[in-house]
mmCIF file of C-alpha atoms in Angstrom:
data_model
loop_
_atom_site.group_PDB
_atom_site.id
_atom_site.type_symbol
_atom_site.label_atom_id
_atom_site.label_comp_id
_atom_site.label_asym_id
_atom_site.label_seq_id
_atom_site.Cartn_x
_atom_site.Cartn_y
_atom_site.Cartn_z
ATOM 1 C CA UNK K 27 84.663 -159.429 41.264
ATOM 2 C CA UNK K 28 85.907 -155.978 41.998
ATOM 3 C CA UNK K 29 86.578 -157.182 45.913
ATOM 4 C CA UNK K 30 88.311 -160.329 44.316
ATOM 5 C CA UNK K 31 90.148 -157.862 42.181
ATOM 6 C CA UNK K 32 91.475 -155.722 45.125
ATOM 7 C CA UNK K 33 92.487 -158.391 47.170
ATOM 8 C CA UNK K 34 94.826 -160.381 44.061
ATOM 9 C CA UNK K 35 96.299 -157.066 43.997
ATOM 10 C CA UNK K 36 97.294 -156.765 47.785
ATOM 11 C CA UNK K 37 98.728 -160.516 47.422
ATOM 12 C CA UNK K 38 100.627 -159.615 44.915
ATOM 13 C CA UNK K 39 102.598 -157.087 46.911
ATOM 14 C CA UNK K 40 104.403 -159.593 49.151
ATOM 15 C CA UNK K 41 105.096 -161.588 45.652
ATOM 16 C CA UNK K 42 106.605 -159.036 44.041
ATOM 17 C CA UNK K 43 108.705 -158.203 46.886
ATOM 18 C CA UNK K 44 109.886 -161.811 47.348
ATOM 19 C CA UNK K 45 110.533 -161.862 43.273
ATOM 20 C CA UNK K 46 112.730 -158.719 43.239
ATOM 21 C CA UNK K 47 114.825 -160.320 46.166
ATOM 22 C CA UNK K 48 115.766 -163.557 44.482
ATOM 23 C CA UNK K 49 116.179 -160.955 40.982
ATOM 24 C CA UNK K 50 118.846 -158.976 43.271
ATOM 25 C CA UNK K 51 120.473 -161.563 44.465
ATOM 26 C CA UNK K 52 121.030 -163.518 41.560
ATOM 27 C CA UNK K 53 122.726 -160.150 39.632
ATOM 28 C CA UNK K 54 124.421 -159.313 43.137
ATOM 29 C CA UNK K 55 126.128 -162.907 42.754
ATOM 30 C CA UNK K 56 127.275 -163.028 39.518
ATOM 31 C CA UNK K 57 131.105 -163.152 38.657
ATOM 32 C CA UNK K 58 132.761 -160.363 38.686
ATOM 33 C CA UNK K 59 131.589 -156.960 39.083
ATOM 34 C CA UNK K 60 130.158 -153.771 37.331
ATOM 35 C CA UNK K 61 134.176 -152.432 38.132
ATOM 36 C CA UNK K 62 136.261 -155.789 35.685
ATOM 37 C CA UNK K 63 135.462 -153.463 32.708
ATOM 38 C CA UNK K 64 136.507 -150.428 34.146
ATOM 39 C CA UNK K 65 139.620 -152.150 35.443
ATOM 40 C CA UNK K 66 140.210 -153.684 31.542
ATOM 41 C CA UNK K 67 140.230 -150.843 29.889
ATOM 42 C CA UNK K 68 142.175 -148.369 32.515
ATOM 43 C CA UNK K 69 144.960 -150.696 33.398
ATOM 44 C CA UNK K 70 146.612 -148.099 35.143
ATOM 45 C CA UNK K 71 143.887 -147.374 37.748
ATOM 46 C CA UNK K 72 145.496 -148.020 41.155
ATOM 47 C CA UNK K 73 144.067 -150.282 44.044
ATOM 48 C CA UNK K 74 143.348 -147.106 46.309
ATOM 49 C CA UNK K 75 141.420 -145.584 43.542
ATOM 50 C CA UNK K 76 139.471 -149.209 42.672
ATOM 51 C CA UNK K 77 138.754 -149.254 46.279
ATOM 52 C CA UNK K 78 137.445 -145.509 45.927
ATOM 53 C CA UNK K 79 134.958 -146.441 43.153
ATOM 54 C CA UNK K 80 134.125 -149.481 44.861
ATOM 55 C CA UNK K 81 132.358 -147.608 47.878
ATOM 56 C CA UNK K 82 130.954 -144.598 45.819
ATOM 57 C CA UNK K 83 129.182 -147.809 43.843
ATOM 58 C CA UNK K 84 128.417 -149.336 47.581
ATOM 59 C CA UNK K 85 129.940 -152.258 46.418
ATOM 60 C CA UNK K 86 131.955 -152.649 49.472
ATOM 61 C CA UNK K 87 128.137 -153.103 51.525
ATOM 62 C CA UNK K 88 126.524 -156.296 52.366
ATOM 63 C CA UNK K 89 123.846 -157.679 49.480
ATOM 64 C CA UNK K 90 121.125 -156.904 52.133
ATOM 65 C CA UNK K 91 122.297 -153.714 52.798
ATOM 66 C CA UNK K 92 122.623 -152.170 48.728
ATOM 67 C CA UNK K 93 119.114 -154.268 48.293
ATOM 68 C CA UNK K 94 116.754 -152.245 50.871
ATOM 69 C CA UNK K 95 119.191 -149.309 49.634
ATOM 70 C CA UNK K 96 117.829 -149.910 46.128
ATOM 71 C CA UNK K 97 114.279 -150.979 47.114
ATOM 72 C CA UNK K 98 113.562 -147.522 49.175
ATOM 73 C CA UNK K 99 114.947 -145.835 45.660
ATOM 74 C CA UNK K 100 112.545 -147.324 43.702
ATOM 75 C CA UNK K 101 109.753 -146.902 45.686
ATOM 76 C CA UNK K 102 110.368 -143.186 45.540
ATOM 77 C CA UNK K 103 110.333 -143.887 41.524
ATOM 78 C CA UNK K 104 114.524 -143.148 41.396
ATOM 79 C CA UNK K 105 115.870 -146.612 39.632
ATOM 80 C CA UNK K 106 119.215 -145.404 39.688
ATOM 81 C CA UNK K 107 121.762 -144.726 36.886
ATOM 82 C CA UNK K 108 122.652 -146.679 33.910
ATOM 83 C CA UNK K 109 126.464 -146.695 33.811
ATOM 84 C CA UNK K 110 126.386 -148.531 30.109
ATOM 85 C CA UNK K 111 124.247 -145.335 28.184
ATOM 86 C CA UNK K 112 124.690 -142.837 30.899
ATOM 87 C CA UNK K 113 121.133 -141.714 31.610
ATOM 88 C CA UNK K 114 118.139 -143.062 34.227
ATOM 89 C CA UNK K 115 117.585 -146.613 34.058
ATOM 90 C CA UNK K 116 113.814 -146.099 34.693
ATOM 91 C CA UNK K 117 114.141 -143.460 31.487
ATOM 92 C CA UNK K 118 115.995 -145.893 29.311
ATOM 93 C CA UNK K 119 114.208 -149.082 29.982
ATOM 94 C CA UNK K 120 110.308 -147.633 30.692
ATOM 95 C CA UNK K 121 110.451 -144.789 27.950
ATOM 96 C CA UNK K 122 112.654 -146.117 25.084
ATOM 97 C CA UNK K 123 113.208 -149.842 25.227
ATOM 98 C CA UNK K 124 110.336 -151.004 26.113
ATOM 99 C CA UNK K 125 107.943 -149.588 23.831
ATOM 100 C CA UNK K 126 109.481 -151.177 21.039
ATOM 101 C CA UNK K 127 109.081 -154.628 22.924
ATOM 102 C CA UNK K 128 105.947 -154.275 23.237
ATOM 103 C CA UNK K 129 105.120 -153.244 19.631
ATOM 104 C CA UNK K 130 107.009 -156.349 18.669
ATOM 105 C CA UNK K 131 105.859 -158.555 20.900
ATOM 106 C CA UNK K 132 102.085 -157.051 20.621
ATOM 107 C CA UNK K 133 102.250 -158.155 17.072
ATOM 108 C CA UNK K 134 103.580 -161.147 17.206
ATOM 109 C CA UNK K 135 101.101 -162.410 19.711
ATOM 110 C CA UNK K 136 98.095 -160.703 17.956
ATOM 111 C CA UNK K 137 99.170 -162.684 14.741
ATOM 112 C CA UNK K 138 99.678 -166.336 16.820
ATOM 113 C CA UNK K 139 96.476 -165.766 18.000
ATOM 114 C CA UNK K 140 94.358 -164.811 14.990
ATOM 115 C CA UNK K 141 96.139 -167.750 13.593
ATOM 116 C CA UNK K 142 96.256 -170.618 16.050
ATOM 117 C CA UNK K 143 92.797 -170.622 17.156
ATOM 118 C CA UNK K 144 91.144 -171.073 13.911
ATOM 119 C CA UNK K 145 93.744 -173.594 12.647
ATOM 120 C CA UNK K 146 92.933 -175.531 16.026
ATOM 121 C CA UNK K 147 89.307 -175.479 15.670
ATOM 122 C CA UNK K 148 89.939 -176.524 12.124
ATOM 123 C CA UNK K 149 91.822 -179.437 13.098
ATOM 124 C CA UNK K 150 89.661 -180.838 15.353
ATOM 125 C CA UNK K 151 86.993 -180.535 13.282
ATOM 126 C CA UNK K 152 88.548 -182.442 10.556
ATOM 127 C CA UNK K 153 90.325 -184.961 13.421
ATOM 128 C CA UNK K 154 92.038 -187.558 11.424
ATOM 129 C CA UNK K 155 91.885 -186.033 7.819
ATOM 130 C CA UNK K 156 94.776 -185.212 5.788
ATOM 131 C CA UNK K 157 94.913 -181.377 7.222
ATOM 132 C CA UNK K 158 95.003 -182.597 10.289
ATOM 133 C CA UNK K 159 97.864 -184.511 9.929
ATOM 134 C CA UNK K 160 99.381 -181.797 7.959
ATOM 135 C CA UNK K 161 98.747 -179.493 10.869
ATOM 136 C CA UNK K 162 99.755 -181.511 13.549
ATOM 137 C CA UNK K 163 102.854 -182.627 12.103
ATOM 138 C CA UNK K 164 103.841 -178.810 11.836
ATOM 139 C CA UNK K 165 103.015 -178.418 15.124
ATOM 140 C CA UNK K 166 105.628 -181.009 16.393
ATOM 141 C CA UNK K 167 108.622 -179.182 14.804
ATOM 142 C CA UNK K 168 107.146 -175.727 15.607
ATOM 143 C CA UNK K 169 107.226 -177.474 19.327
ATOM 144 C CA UNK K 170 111.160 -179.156 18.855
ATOM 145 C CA UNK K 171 112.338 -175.831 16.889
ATOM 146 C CA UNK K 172 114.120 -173.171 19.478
ATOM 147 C CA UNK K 173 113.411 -169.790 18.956
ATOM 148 C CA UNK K 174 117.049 -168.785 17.989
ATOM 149 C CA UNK K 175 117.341 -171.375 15.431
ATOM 150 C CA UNK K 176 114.083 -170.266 13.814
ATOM 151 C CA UNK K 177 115.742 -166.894 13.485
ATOM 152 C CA UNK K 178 118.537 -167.735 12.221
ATOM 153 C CA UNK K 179 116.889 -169.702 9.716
ATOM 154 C CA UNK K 180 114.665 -167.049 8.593
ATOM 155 C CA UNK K 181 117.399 -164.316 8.499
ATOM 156 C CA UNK K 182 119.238 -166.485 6.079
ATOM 157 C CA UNK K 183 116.536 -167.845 4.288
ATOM 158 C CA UNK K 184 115.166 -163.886 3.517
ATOM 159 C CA UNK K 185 117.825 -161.830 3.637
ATOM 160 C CA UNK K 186 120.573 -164.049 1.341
ATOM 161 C CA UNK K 187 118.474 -167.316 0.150
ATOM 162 C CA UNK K 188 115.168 -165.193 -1.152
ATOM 163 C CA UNK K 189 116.868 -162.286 -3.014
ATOM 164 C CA UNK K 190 119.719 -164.154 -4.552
ATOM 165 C CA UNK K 191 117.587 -166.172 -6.161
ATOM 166 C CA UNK K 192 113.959 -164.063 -7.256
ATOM 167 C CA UNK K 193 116.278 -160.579 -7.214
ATOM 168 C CA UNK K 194 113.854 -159.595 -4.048
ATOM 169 C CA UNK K 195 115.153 -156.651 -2.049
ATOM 170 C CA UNK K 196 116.537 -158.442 1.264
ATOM 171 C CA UNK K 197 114.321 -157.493 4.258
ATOM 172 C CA UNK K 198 115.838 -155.282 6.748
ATOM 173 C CA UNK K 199 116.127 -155.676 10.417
ATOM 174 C CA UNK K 200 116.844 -153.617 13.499
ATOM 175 C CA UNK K 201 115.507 -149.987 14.263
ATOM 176 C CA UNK K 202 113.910 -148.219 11.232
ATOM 177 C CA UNK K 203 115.383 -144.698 10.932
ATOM 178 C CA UNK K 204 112.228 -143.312 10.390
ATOM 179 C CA UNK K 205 110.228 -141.800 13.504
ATOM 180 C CA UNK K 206 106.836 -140.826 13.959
ATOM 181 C CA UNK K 207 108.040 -136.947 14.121
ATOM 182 C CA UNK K 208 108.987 -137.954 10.092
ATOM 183 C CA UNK K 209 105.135 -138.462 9.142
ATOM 184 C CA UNK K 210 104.196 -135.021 11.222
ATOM 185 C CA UNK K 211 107.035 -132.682 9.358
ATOM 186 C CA UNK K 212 106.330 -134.225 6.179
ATOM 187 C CA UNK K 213 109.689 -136.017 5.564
ATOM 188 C CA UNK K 214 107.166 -139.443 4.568
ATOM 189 C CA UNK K 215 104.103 -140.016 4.374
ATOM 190 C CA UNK K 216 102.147 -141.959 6.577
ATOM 191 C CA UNK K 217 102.009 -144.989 4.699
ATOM 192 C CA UNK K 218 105.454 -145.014 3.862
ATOM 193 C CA UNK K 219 106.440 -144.939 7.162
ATOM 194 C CA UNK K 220 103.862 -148.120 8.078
ATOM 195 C CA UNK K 221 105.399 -150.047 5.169
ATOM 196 C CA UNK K 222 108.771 -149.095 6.458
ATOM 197 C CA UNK K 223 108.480 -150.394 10.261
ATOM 198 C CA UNK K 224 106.651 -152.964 8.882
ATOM 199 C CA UNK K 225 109.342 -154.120 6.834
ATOM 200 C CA UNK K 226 111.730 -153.920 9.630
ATOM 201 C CA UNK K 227 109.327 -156.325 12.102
ATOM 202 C CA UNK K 228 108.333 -158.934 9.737
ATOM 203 C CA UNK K 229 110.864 -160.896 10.527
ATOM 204 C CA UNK K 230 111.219 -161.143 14.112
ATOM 205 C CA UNK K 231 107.636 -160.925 14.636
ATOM 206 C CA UNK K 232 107.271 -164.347 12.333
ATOM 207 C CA UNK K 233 109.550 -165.542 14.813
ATOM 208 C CA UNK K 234 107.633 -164.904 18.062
ATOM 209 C CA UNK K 235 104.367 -165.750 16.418
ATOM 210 C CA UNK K 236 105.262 -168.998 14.719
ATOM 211 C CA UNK K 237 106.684 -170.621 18.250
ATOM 212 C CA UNK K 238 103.595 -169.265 19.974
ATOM 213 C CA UNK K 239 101.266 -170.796 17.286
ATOM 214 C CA UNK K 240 103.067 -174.462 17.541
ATOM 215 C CA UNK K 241 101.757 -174.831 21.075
ATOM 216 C CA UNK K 242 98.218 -172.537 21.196
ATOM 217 C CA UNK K 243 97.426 -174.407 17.818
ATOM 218 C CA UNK K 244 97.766 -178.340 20.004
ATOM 219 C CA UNK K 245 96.081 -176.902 22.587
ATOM 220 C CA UNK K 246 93.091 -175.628 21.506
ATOM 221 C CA UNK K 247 92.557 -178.538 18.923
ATOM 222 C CA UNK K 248 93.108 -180.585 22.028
ATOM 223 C CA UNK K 249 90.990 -178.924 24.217
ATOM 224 C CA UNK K 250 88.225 -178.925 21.297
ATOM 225 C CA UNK K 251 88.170 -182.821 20.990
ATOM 226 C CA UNK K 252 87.682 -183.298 24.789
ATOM 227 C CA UNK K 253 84.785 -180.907 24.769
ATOM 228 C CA UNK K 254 83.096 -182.639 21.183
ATOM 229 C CA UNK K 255 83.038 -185.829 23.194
ATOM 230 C CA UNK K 256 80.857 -184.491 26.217
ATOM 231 C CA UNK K 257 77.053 -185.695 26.995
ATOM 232 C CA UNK K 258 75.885 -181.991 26.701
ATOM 233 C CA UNK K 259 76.936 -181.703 23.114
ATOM 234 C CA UNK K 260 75.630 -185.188 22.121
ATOM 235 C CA UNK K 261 72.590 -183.818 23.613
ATOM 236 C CA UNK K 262 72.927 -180.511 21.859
ATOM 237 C CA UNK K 263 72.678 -182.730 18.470
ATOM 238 C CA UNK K 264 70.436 -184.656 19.153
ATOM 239 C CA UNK K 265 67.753 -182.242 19.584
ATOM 240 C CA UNK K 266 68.970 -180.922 16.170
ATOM 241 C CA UNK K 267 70.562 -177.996 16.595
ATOM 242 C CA UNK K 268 72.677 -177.302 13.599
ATOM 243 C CA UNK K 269 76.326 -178.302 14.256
ATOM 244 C CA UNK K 270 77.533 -174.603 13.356
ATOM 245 C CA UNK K 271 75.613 -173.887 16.485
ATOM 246 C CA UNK K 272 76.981 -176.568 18.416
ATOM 247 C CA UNK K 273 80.413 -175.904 17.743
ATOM 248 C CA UNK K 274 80.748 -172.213 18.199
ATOM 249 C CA UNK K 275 77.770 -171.402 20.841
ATOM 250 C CA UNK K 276 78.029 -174.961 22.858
ATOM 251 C CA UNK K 277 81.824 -176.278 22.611
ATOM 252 C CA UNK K 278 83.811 -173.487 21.248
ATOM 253 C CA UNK K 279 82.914 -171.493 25.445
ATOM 254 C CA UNK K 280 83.822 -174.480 27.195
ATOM 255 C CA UNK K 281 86.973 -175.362 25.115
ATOM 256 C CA UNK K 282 88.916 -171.599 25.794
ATOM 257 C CA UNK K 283 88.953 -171.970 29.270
ATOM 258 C CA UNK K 284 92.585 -173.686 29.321
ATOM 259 C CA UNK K 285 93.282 -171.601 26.529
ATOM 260 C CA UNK K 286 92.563 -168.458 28.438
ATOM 261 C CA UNK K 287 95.451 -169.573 31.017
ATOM 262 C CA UNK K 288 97.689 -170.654 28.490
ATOM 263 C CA UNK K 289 97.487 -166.990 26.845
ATOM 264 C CA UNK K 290 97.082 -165.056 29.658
ATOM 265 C CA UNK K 291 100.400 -166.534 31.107
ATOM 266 C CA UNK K 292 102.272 -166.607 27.526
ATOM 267 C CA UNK K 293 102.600 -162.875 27.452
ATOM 268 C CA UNK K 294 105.575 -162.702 29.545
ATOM 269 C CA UNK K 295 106.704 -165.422 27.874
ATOM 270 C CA UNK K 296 106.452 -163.711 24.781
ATOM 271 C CA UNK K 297 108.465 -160.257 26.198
ATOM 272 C CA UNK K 298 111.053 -163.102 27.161
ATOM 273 C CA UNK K 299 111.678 -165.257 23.687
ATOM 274 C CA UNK K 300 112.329 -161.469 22.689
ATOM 275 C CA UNK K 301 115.658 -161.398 24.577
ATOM 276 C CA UNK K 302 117.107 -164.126 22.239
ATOM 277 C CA UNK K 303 114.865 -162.926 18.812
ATOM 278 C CA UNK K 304 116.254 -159.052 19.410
ATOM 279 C CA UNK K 305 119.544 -159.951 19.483
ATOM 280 C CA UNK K 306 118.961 -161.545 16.115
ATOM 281 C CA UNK K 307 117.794 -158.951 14.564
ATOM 282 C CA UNK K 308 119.601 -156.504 16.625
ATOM 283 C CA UNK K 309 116.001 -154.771 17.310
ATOM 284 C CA UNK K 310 117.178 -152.343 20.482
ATOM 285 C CA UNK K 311 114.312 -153.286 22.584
ATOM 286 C CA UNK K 312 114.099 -154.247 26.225
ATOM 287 C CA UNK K 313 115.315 -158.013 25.868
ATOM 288 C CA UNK K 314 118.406 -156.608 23.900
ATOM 289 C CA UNK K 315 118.392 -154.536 26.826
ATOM 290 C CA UNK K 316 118.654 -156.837 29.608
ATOM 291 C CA UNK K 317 121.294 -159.396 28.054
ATOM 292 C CA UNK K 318 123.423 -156.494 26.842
ATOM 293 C CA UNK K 319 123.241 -155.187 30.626
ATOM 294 C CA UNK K 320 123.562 -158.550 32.028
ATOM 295 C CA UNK K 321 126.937 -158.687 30.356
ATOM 296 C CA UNK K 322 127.882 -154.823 31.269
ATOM 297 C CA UNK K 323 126.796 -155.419 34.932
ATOM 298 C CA UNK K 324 124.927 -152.907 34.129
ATOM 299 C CA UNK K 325 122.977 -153.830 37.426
ATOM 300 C CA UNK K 326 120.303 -150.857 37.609
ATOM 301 C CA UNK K 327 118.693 -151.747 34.489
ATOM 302 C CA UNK K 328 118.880 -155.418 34.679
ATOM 303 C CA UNK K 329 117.155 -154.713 38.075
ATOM 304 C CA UNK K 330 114.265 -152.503 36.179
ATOM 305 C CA UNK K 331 114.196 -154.791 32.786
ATOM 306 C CA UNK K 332 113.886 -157.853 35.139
ATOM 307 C CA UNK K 333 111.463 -156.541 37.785
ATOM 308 C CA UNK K 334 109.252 -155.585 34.702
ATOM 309 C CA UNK K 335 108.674 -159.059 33.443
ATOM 310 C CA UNK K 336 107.983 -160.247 37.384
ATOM 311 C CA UNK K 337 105.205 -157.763 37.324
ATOM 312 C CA UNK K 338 103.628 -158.407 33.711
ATOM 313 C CA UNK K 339 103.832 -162.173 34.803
ATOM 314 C CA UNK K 340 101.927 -161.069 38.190
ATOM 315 C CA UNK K 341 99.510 -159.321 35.971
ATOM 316 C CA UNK K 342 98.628 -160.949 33.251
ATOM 317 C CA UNK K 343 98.018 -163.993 35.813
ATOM 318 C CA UNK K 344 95.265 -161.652 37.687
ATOM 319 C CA UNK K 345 94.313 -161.562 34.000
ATOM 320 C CA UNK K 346 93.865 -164.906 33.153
ATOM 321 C CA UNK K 347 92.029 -165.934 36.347
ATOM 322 C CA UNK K 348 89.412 -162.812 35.490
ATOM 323 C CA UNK K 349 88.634 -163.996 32.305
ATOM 324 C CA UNK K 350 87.535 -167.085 33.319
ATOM 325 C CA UNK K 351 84.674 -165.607 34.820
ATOM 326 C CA UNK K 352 83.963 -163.784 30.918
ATOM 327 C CA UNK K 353 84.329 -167.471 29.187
ATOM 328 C CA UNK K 354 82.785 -169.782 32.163
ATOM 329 C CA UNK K 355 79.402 -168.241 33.388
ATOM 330 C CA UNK K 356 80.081 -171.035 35.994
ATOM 331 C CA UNK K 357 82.387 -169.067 37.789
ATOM 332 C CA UNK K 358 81.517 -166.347 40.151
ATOM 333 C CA UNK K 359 84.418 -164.881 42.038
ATOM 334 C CA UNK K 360 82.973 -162.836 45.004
#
């Protein structure tokens, strides 16, 4: 597995590279450039001076040319400048933004998880009963719901809805003040400042995690049933093997193995339905990040926000395909 390991890794050089292109290009041919807000808001900048700022930015250089310009800069680590918050893109995306994505995101997986896969087994267990129509039938509008309508609907419902009518203090959203240097100086104590940042994520991670659990929940009941109806579980009961047993040591294995893949490759996905749910709960993390940069032009951390989910996705791919070897004693990668 390890050779298997180091060679998906090599392959994914070439991917990567070919990713970051079409990412370039793609910012490099938007409308506009990073010099219409400059021009808005100094009307009285002259054409020789525009012209001036255009080359200092190398805007006035073939795409091909400011792409290899930018690619031998970040291989050397240097992302370049953020023009929007005036410090290193690599800085501001890497060391501030995306921690807090990941915290969010983290949790809002963890909980879809912990959630769907039990409710799925459940289901198919008890195919055809009223729960399982129950659960199936929230399933569908989990499925037909968008993310940003979800939000939107759970902003309302808990922040003017909830307390209007029980008296409920509405719950916050955005960035906490508090900071971890709080709980060390004393300012709070430590579980003050849990049930503080957890009052500020509740929200948008119930967002993530109830789109996530629509789908994971369909799947693994789905992938269940298929399994239940094999010959090797038949045979499994009939040499009387209890059916606790037969369900968690015999079909429960065999059923994650699509649900591995559907996971493994969901993370991304997860650090991208953040873009929309952060700007709905103005949480500054790194999908607030990108679409706020997208609109600045802010190209040099679009390029590092962007390049970042191309390499998760890469990863968590490699992932996936390595687990099945943990769930599927069948397969040997060598």
């Amino acid at each position: 597995m390890f050779a298997y390991t180091i060679r998906r890794l090599v392959q994914m050089i070439p991917l990567l590279f070919a990713a970051s292109v079409v990412i370039f290009a793609l910012l490099a041919l938007q409308p506009g450039d990073p010099l219409d807000e400059l021009r808005q808001n100094n009307p009285n900048l002259t054409a020789e001076q525009l012209e001036q700022l255009r080359k200092a930015y190398g805007l006035d250089q073939p795409i091909y040319v400011r792409y290899f310009k930018w690619l031998g800069r970040a291989l050397q680590g240097d992302l370049g400048q953020s023009r929007s918050y005036g410090v290193k893109a690599a800085e501001f995306v890497f060391g501030e933004r995306l921690p807090r994505t990941l915290l969010l995101s983290g949790l809002a997986f963890a909980v879809a998880l912990l959630i769907a896969i039990p409710v799925g087994i459940f289901s198919a267990v008890r195919q055809y009963s009223t729960a399982d129509y129950a659960i199936t039938f929230m399933t569908f509008i989990g499925f037909s719901t968008p993310v940003f309508f979800l939000g939107i609907i759970l902003l309302y419902l808990f922040t003017v809805v909830v307390p209007e009518r029980t008296g409920l203090p509405a719950l916050p959203t955005g960035l906490p003040s508090l900071f971890w240097s709080d709980v060390t100086t004393g300012s709070i104590s430590f579980f003050g400042f849990i049930g503080t940042w957890a009052s500020h994520l509740i929200l948008p991670v119930m967002t993530l995690a109830l789109i996530q659990m629509a789908s994971w929940t369909r799947y693994m009941r789905a992938s269940l049933l298929e399994v239940l109806n094999q010959d090797f579980i038949r045979t499994a009961r009939a040499k009387g093997l209890a059916e606790r047993k037969v369900l968690y040591k015999h079909a429960l294995r065999n059923a994650l193995i699509p649900i591995v893949t559907l996971v493994g490759l969901a993370v991304p996905g997860v650090l991208g339905g953040a873009i929309i749910t952060e700007n709905i709960f103005s949480y500054p993390g790194m999908g607030r990040t990108i679409f706020e940069s997208l609109l600045a032009k802010d190209y040099n951390v679009a390029m590092a926000a962007l390049a970042m989910l191309a390499v998760l996705t890469a990863l968590f791919n490699l992932i996936a395909d390595l687990l099945y070897a943990v769930v599927d004693p069948r397969i040997r990668y060598s």
